[in-house]
Amino acid sequence: MPFMPSRRSPSPFRLALALALACGPAAASVAATVEAESVAADVQRVDAAVRAHGQAHARIAQARGDPASVAAAALLLAPRGAADEDRRTALGWLDEALRRHPDDPGLAWAGLRACGGDPACDRRPWLDRLARLQPGKAAVWVAHLDHADAAGPRAALLERALAAPDWRPAATVLRAAVLDAWRAIELAPATAAAIQRLLGEDAQAGSVGGDRLTPAHTLAMAQAADLHDLSGLAALVAACRSHRDGAAACAPLWRRIASQGQSLLEAGHAAGRLAELALGAGDDGGQRHWRAERAAIDWQERQAAALVQGEVDVAAFWPLLRDQGELAALRHLLHRAGLPLAPPPGHDGPGTTGAPPPWSSAADDPG
């Protein structure tokens, strides 16, 4: 599950959810944590089967024609790392749907997402549409910032981001559509069995709610988690450093991201930046507070990583993930297990030791 702002392997919890998608870093981390040779072959087979299921269901969803179904279809057809042909098809679906539904921001967010990392993909129509539809969302201006090519426009975009009262970005709009689409897919028995073997039998335990953490649910949660990434935050960090009033000018925006972000990644990165700013300002109280916030997020991720390997009450977990996001769902797991949301006194973990934090200016910037 997306989490750390510094470049490092995905967390065990993310592996538990994203393994079935087997895209790039996840596949590499899997190979590092289990028997590499057998897993490499299994991952390739599962990846091919999952893509085939996703492509088939994408066409079914696209035929429905409503904005949520088309957005989900585009993301099923063109997840991260998709072939160019699939991405072009997905973008065509979105463009056609947006002509019929010009005021739907989810289609524009899906368009940005479907562009992926392709520098040749024209993001301007999607960015311009979002600027018109959601000018009060800071994430819109941060997305623009990621594609600005001159200092003047970057400065103006940063000011718009700092003035916007709402952070909640694309994942909030797209998550429900993706989850619902994946849940509707009936995997072939061989594909489901292969995914279950990769995840381990414990991850498929029955839940109190009577539902099961099935392979299809795992795929849904994996792609929903993958909607969170660091796009735009590297550009935001760079723009903040060049702000006329210094990086501290961005503190209000980092606080909005920390409080309104719905993923471990967003909250963890924002808390790290705020702790760094407090350190630079000599604000010992602020530094302690944000280091504690960062440590609590580390703790929540670690505890949830263990819990997800056992019973998961999918009936309760699913709507929280769908409607409130990753953090709310993980905190539900901890609450249900009777675990605190912060590490106990003396806990030795990231953000609580004297070592340089991984989100400091000495570490890699996101991107």
Short mmCIF file of C-alpha atoms in Angstrom, two decimals:
data_model
loop_
_atom_site.label_atom_id
_atom_site.label_comp_id
_atom_site.label_asym_id
_atom_site.label_seq_id
_atom_site.Cartn_x
_atom_site.Cartn_y
_atom_site.Cartn_z
CA MET A 1 0.00 0.00 0.00
CA PRO A 2 1.46 3.40 -0.89
CA PHE A 3 3.22 4.79 2.08
CA MET A 4 6.75 6.10 2.25
CA PRO A 5 7.90 9.31 0.59
CA SER A 6 11.48 8.09 0.28
CA ARG A 7 12.39 5.52 -2.37
CA ARG A 8 12.29 2.10 -0.78
CA SER A 9 10.56 -1.24 -1.23
CA PRO A 10 6.79 -1.36 -0.67
CA SER A 11 5.60 -2.29 2.80
CA PRO A 12 4.44 -5.81 3.67
CA PHE A 13 0.85 -4.53 3.79
CA ARG A 14 1.12 -3.15 0.30
CA LEU A 15 2.58 -6.45 -0.86
CA ALA A 16 -0.35 -8.31 0.65
CA LEU A 17 -2.73 -6.15 -1.37
CA ALA A 18 -0.76 -5.37 -4.51
CA LEU A 19 0.97 -8.69 -5.13
CA ALA A 20 -1.65 -9.87 -7.56
CA LEU A 21 -1.12 -6.86 -9.82
CA ALA A 22 2.59 -7.74 -9.97
CA CYS A 23 3.67 -4.42 -11.44
CA GLY A 24 7.36 -3.58 -11.36
CA PRO A 25 8.45 -2.75 -7.78
CA ALA A 26 5.82 -5.02 -6.24
CA ALA A 27 7.06 -8.00 -8.24
CA ALA A 28 10.63 -7.19 -7.27
CA SER A 29 9.74 -6.98 -3.60
CA VAL A 30 7.87 -10.27 -3.78
CA ALA A 31 10.90 -11.94 -5.28
CA ALA A 32 12.95 -10.60 -2.39
CA THR A 33 10.63 -11.93 0.30
CA VAL A 34 9.72 -15.41 -0.93
CA GLU A 35 11.30 -18.08 -3.08
CA ALA A 36 12.22 -16.03 -6.12
CA GLU A 37 12.27 -18.61 -8.88
CA SER A 38 8.86 -20.17 -8.23
CA VAL A 39 7.23 -16.81 -7.53
CA ALA A 40 8.60 -15.22 -10.70
CA ALA A 41 6.84 -17.81 -12.83
CA ASP A 42 3.63 -17.60 -10.78
CA VAL A 43 3.62 -13.80 -10.93
CA GLN A 44 3.94 -13.81 -14.71
CA ARG A 45 1.05 -16.23 -15.07
CA VAL A 46 -1.13 -14.37 -12.60
CA ASP A 47 -0.27 -11.00 -14.12
CA ALA A 48 -1.29 -12.18 -17.59
CA ALA A 49 -4.54 -13.69 -16.27
CA VAL A 50 -5.39 -10.61 -14.22
CA ARG A 51 -4.81 -8.32 -17.17
CA ALA A 52 -7.01 -10.49 -19.36
CA HIS A 53 -9.83 -10.38 -16.78
CA GLY A 54 -9.41 -6.64 -16.36
CA GLN A 55 -9.49 -5.99 -20.11
CA ALA A 56 -12.60 -8.11 -20.60
CA HIS A 57 -14.45 -6.44 -17.75
CA ALA A 58 -13.27 -2.99 -18.87
CA ARG A 59 -15.18 -3.38 -22.10
CA ILE A 60 -18.30 -4.45 -20.22
CA ALA A 61 -18.03 -1.44 -17.91
CA GLN A 62 -17.35 0.97 -20.79
CA ALA A 63 -20.49 -0.18 -22.58
CA ARG A 64 -22.62 0.97 -19.63
CA GLY A 65 -21.76 4.55 -20.54
CA ASP A 66 -22.22 6.29 -17.18
CA PRO A 67 -19.22 8.37 -15.99
CA ALA A 68 -18.28 6.13 -13.05
CA SER A 69 -18.34 2.99 -15.21
CA VAL A 70 -16.28 4.60 -17.97
CA ALA A 71 -13.71 5.92 -15.48
CA ALA A 72 -13.43 2.47 -13.93
CA ALA A 73 -13.20 0.87 -17.37
CA ALA A 74 -10.32 3.13 -18.37
CA LEU A 75 -8.39 2.31 -15.22
CA LEU A 76 -9.07 -1.42 -15.58
CA LEU A 77 -7.80 -1.34 -19.15
CA ALA A 78 -4.84 0.93 -18.48
CA PRO A 79 -3.45 0.48 -14.97
CA ARG A 80 0.10 1.56 -14.16
CA GLY A 81 2.48 0.03 -16.70
CA ALA A 82 -0.18 -0.71 -19.32
CA ALA A 83 0.67 -1.09 -22.99
CA ASP A 84 0.50 2.05 -25.14
CA GLU A 85 -2.36 0.67 -27.20
CA ASP A 86 -4.48 0.01 -24.11
CA ARG A 87 -3.72 3.46 -22.75
CA ARG A 88 -4.75 5.12 -26.01
CA THR A 89 -7.99 3.15 -26.05
CA ALA A 90 -8.73 4.10 -22.45
CA LEU A 91 -8.07 7.78 -23.14
CA GLY A 92 -10.40 7.62 -26.14
CA TRP A 93 -13.16 6.20 -23.95
CA LEU A 94 -12.68 8.98 -21.43
CA ASP A 95 -12.59 11.70 -24.07
CA GLU A 96 -15.85 10.44 -25.59
CA ALA A 97 -17.52 10.18 -22.17
CA LEU A 98 -16.38 13.67 -21.23
CA ARG A 99 -18.07 15.09 -24.30
CA ARG A 100 -21.34 13.59 -23.05
CA HIS A 101 -20.69 14.49 -19.39
CA PRO A 102 -18.62 17.71 -19.52
CA ASP A 103 -19.02 18.49 -15.82
CA ASP A 104 -17.82 15.20 -14.37
CA PRO A 105 -14.41 15.66 -12.71
CA GLY A 106 -13.88 11.93 -12.24
CA LEU A 107 -13.43 11.47 -15.97
CA ALA A 108 -10.75 14.17 -16.04
CA TRP A 109 -8.91 12.66 -13.07
CA ALA A 110 -9.08 9.27 -14.75
CA GLY A 111 -7.62 10.84 -17.90
CA LEU A 112 -4.62 12.12 -15.99
CA ARG A 113 -4.19 8.72 -14.40
CA ALA A 114 -4.48 6.86 -17.70
CA CYS A 115 -1.70 9.02 -19.15
CA GLY A 116 0.60 7.27 -16.70
CA GLY A 117 4.26 8.15 -17.08
CA ASP A 118 4.08 8.73 -20.85
CA PRO A 119 5.62 12.17 -21.52
CA ALA A 120 3.94 12.22 -24.95
CA CYS A 121 0.45 11.97 -23.45
CA ASP A 122 -1.35 15.31 -23.70
CA ARG A 123 -2.50 16.13 -20.16
CA ARG A 124 -3.52 19.70 -20.91
CA PRO A 125 -7.21 19.02 -21.73
CA TRP A 126 -7.65 17.06 -18.49
CA LEU A 127 -5.80 19.67 -16.42
CA ASP A 128 -7.77 22.55 -17.96
CA ARG A 129 -11.05 20.75 -17.28
CA LEU A 130 -10.13 20.19 -13.63
CA ALA A 131 -9.10 23.83 -13.22
CA ARG A 132 -12.59 24.81 -14.35
CA LEU A 133 -14.51 22.17 -12.40
CA GLN A 134 -12.58 22.05 -9.11
CA PRO A 135 -10.65 25.30 -8.57
CA GLY A 136 -10.97 24.91 -4.79
CA LYS A 137 -8.96 21.67 -4.71
CA ALA A 138 -5.27 22.13 -4.00
CA ALA A 139 -4.57 18.78 -5.67
CA VAL A 140 -5.73 20.25 -8.99
CA TRP A 141 -3.09 22.97 -8.86
CA VAL A 142 -0.42 20.55 -7.64
CA ALA A 143 -1.23 18.38 -10.68
CA HIS A 144 -0.76 21.44 -12.89
CA LEU A 145 2.46 22.23 -11.05
CA ASP A 146 3.84 18.83 -11.99
CA HIS A 147 3.61 19.77 -15.67
CA ALA A 148 4.55 23.47 -15.60
CA ASP A 149 7.75 24.20 -17.54
CA ALA A 150 8.70 27.68 -16.34
CA ALA A 151 9.34 29.40 -13.02
CA GLY A 152 6.63 32.04 -13.49
CA PRO A 153 3.75 29.62 -14.06
CA ARG A 154 5.03 27.38 -11.26
CA ALA A 155 4.96 30.28 -8.80
CA ALA A 156 1.40 31.22 -9.81
CA LEU A 157 0.22 27.61 -9.57
CA LEU A 158 1.76 27.23 -6.13
CA GLU A 159 -0.12 30.31 -4.93
CA ARG A 160 -3.38 28.78 -6.22
CA ALA A 161 -2.58 25.54 -4.38
CA LEU A 162 -1.78 27.41 -1.16
CA ALA A 163 -5.07 29.31 -1.36
CA ALA A 164 -7.26 26.27 -2.10
CA PRO A 165 -9.11 25.04 1.02
CA ASP A 166 -9.50 21.39 0.00
CA TRP A 167 -6.75 18.84 -0.64
CA ARG A 168 -8.58 15.58 -1.41
CA PRO A 169 -7.21 14.44 -4.78
CA ALA A 170 -8.02 12.07 -7.60
CA ALA A 171 -8.10 8.88 -5.56
CA THR A 172 -11.14 10.13 -3.65
CA VAL A 173 -13.07 10.46 -6.89
CA LEU A 174 -11.88 7.24 -8.53
CA ARG A 175 -11.59 4.76 -5.67
CA ALA A 176 -15.25 3.76 -5.42
CA ALA A 177 -15.57 3.16 -9.16
CA VAL A 178 -12.47 0.96 -9.25
CA LEU A 179 -13.43 -1.03 -6.18
CA ASP A 180 -16.94 -1.68 -7.44
CA ALA A 181 -15.69 -2.66 -10.90
CA TRP A 182 -13.14 -5.17 -9.60
CA ARG A 183 -15.60 -6.66 -7.15
CA ALA A 184 -17.96 -7.42 -10.03
CA ILE A 185 -15.35 -9.49 -11.85
CA GLU A 186 -15.69 -13.25 -11.62
CA LEU A 187 -12.17 -14.62 -11.84
CA ALA A 188 -11.56 -17.95 -13.52
CA PRO A 189 -10.99 -20.65 -10.86
CA ALA A 190 -7.39 -21.20 -11.95
CA THR A 191 -6.62 -17.47 -11.66
CA ALA A 192 -8.25 -17.21 -8.24
CA ALA A 193 -6.35 -20.28 -7.03
CA ALA A 194 -3.03 -18.89 -8.27
CA ILE A 195 -3.62 -15.56 -6.53
CA GLN A 196 -4.55 -17.35 -3.34
CA ARG A 197 -1.33 -19.39 -3.48
CA LEU A 198 0.71 -16.21 -3.84
CA LEU A 199 -1.07 -14.45 -1.01
CA GLY A 200 -0.99 -17.43 1.32
CA GLU A 201 -3.91 -19.27 2.82
CA ASP A 202 -3.97 -17.10 5.95
CA ALA A 203 -4.91 -14.05 3.90
CA GLN A 204 -8.04 -15.85 2.75
CA ALA A 205 -9.44 -16.54 6.22
CA GLY A 206 -13.18 -16.14 6.70
CA SER A 207 -14.25 -12.97 8.43
CA VAL A 208 -16.64 -12.22 11.25
CA GLY A 209 -18.94 -10.49 8.79
CA GLY A 210 -19.38 -13.65 6.77
CA ASP A 211 -17.64 -12.22 3.71
CA ARG A 212 -14.24 -13.42 2.53
CA LEU A 213 -11.09 -11.63 1.49
CA THR A 214 -11.33 -13.23 -1.93
CA PRO A 215 -8.74 -12.82 -4.69
CA ALA A 216 -11.12 -10.48 -6.55
CA HIS A 217 -11.40 -8.28 -3.44
CA THR A 218 -7.63 -8.31 -3.12
CA LEU A 219 -7.25 -7.14 -6.70
CA ALA A 220 -9.77 -4.38 -6.07
CA MET A 221 -7.93 -3.16 -2.98
CA ALA A 222 -4.60 -3.39 -4.78
CA GLN A 223 -5.65 -1.09 -7.60
CA ALA A 224 -7.50 1.25 -5.25
CA ALA A 225 -4.32 1.54 -3.19
CA ASP A 226 -2.31 2.10 -6.35
CA LEU A 227 -4.40 5.17 -7.16
CA HIS A 228 -2.38 6.92 -4.47
CA ASP A 229 1.04 7.93 -5.67
CA LEU A 230 3.51 10.78 -5.32
CA SER A 231 2.59 12.52 -8.57
CA GLY A 232 2.93 16.24 -8.11
CA LEU A 233 4.52 16.14 -4.68
CA ALA A 234 8.09 16.29 -6.02
CA ALA A 235 7.14 19.41 -7.98
CA LEU A 236 5.42 20.80 -4.88
CA VAL A 237 8.53 20.30 -2.74
CA ALA A 238 10.70 22.00 -5.38
CA ALA A 239 8.28 24.93 -5.76
CA CYS A 240 8.08 25.40 -2.00
CA ARG A 241 11.85 25.60 -1.75
CA SER A 242 11.91 28.38 -4.35
CA HIS A 243 9.00 30.33 -2.80
CA ARG A 244 9.83 33.94 -2.07
CA ASP A 245 9.07 33.35 1.62
CA GLY A 246 10.91 30.03 1.77
CA ALA A 247 9.73 26.47 2.16
CA ALA A 248 7.84 27.36 5.36
CA ALA A 249 5.27 29.17 3.22
CA CYS A 250 3.92 25.75 2.26
CA ALA A 251 3.32 24.63 5.86
CA PRO A 252 -0.44 25.40 5.72
CA LEU A 253 -0.81 23.22 2.63
CA TRP A 254 1.18 20.36 4.21
CA ARG A 255 -1.13 20.61 7.23
CA ARG A 256 -4.17 20.32 4.94
CA ILE A 257 -2.65 17.28 3.28
CA ALA A 258 -1.87 15.76 6.69
CA SER A 259 -5.44 16.25 7.90
CA GLN A 260 -7.39 15.65 4.67
CA GLY A 261 -5.24 13.02 2.99
CA GLN A 262 -6.87 9.61 2.94
CA SER A 263 -3.79 7.46 2.39
CA LEU A 264 -0.74 6.49 4.40
CA LEU A 265 1.37 8.01 1.66
CA GLU A 266 -0.23 11.45 1.81
CA ALA A 267 -0.39 11.71 5.58
CA GLY A 268 3.08 10.25 6.08
CA HIS A 269 4.72 12.53 3.56
CA ALA A 270 2.99 15.66 4.88
CA ALA A 271 3.89 14.84 8.49
CA GLY A 272 7.49 14.29 7.44
CA ARG A 273 7.69 17.64 5.67
CA LEU A 274 6.14 19.45 8.63
CA ALA A 275 8.63 17.85 11.02
CA GLU A 276 11.45 18.92 8.73
CA LEU A 277 10.15 22.50 8.64
CA ALA A 278 9.84 22.56 12.43
CA LEU A 279 13.41 21.26 12.73
CA GLY A 280 14.67 24.01 10.45
CA ALA A 281 12.77 26.65 12.42
CA GLY A 282 14.05 25.44 15.77
CA ASP A 283 10.50 24.62 16.84
CA ASP A 284 11.12 21.72 19.23
CA GLY A 285 7.44 21.31 20.11
CA GLY A 286 6.36 21.24 16.48
CA GLN A 287 9.12 18.82 15.61
CA ARG A 288 8.11 16.44 18.41
CA HIS A 289 4.46 16.64 17.38
CA TRP A 290 5.01 15.87 13.70
CA ARG A 291 7.64 13.22 14.38
CA ALA A 292 5.08 11.57 16.66
CA GLU A 293 2.44 11.83 13.91
CA ARG A 294 4.86 10.25 11.46
CA ALA A 295 5.74 7.50 13.93
CA ALA A 296 2.03 6.80 14.51
CA ILE A 297 1.50 6.32 10.77
CA ASP A 298 4.46 3.91 10.68
CA TRP A 299 2.94 2.05 13.61
CA GLN A 300 -0.52 1.84 12.03
CA GLU A 301 0.94 0.48 8.80
CA ARG A 302 2.97 -2.17 10.63
CA GLN A 303 0.09 -3.35 12.79
CA ALA A 304 -2.30 -3.46 9.84
CA ALA A 305 0.28 -5.47 7.89
CA ALA A 306 0.03 -8.19 10.52
CA LEU A 307 -3.74 -7.99 10.89
CA VAL A 308 -4.47 -8.30 7.18
CA GLN A 309 -2.76 -11.69 7.17
CA GLY A 310 -5.47 -13.01 9.46
CA GLU A 311 -9.20 -12.39 9.66
CA VAL A 312 -10.54 -9.28 7.98
CA ASP A 313 -14.14 -8.21 8.36
CA VAL A 314 -14.59 -7.31 4.71
CA ALA A 315 -18.23 -6.33 5.25
CA ALA A 316 -17.06 -3.50 7.51
CA PHE A 317 -13.67 -2.86 5.89
CA TRP A 318 -14.92 -2.44 2.34
CA PRO A 319 -17.28 0.55 2.70
CA LEU A 320 -14.68 2.38 4.78
CA LEU A 321 -12.04 1.88 2.10
CA ARG A 322 -14.53 2.80 -0.61
CA ASP A 323 -15.98 5.95 0.93
CA GLN A 324 -13.43 7.22 3.47
CA GLY A 325 -10.13 5.87 2.19
CA GLU A 326 -7.15 3.85 3.21
CA LEU A 327 -6.40 5.43 6.58
CA ALA A 328 -9.95 5.06 7.88
CA ALA A 329 -10.03 1.41 6.81
CA LEU A 330 -6.69 0.58 8.43
CA ARG A 331 -7.63 2.34 11.63
CA HIS A 332 -10.83 0.29 11.68
CA LEU A 333 -8.68 -2.85 11.63
CA LEU A 334 -6.63 -1.61 14.58
CA HIS A 335 -9.70 -0.54 16.57
CA ARG A 336 -11.42 -3.87 15.99
CA ALA A 337 -8.28 -5.68 17.19
CA GLY A 338 -8.06 -3.48 20.30
CA LEU A 339 -4.74 -1.95 19.22
CA PRO A 340 -3.78 1.69 19.87
CA LEU A 341 -3.27 4.11 16.98
CA ALA A 342 0.15 5.19 18.26
CA PRO A 343 3.20 3.22 19.36
CA PRO A 344 3.68 2.63 23.08
CA PRO A 345 6.22 4.75 24.98
CA GLY A 346 9.74 3.69 24.18
CA HIS A 347 8.78 2.04 20.91
CA ASP A 348 11.81 2.00 18.61
CA GLY A 349 10.73 2.63 15.06
CA PRO A 350 10.95 5.13 12.18
CA GLY A 351 10.40 8.68 13.32
CA THR A 352 11.15 7.85 16.96
CA THR A 353 14.93 7.33 16.93
CA GLY A 354 17.76 9.81 16.71
CA ALA A 355 18.69 8.71 13.19
CA PRO A 356 18.08 11.12 10.28
CA PRO A 357 14.45 10.63 9.20
CA PRO A 358 13.90 9.08 5.74
CA TRP A 359 11.83 12.09 4.70
CA SER A 360 14.56 14.66 5.48
CA SER A 361 16.11 16.88 2.84
CA ALA A 362 19.05 14.47 2.74
CA ALA A 363 16.75 11.71 1.48
CA ASP A 364 15.39 11.33 -2.02
CA ASP A 365 12.56 13.64 -2.94
CA PRO A 366 9.38 11.92 -4.08
CA GLY A 367 8.90 11.15 -7.70
#
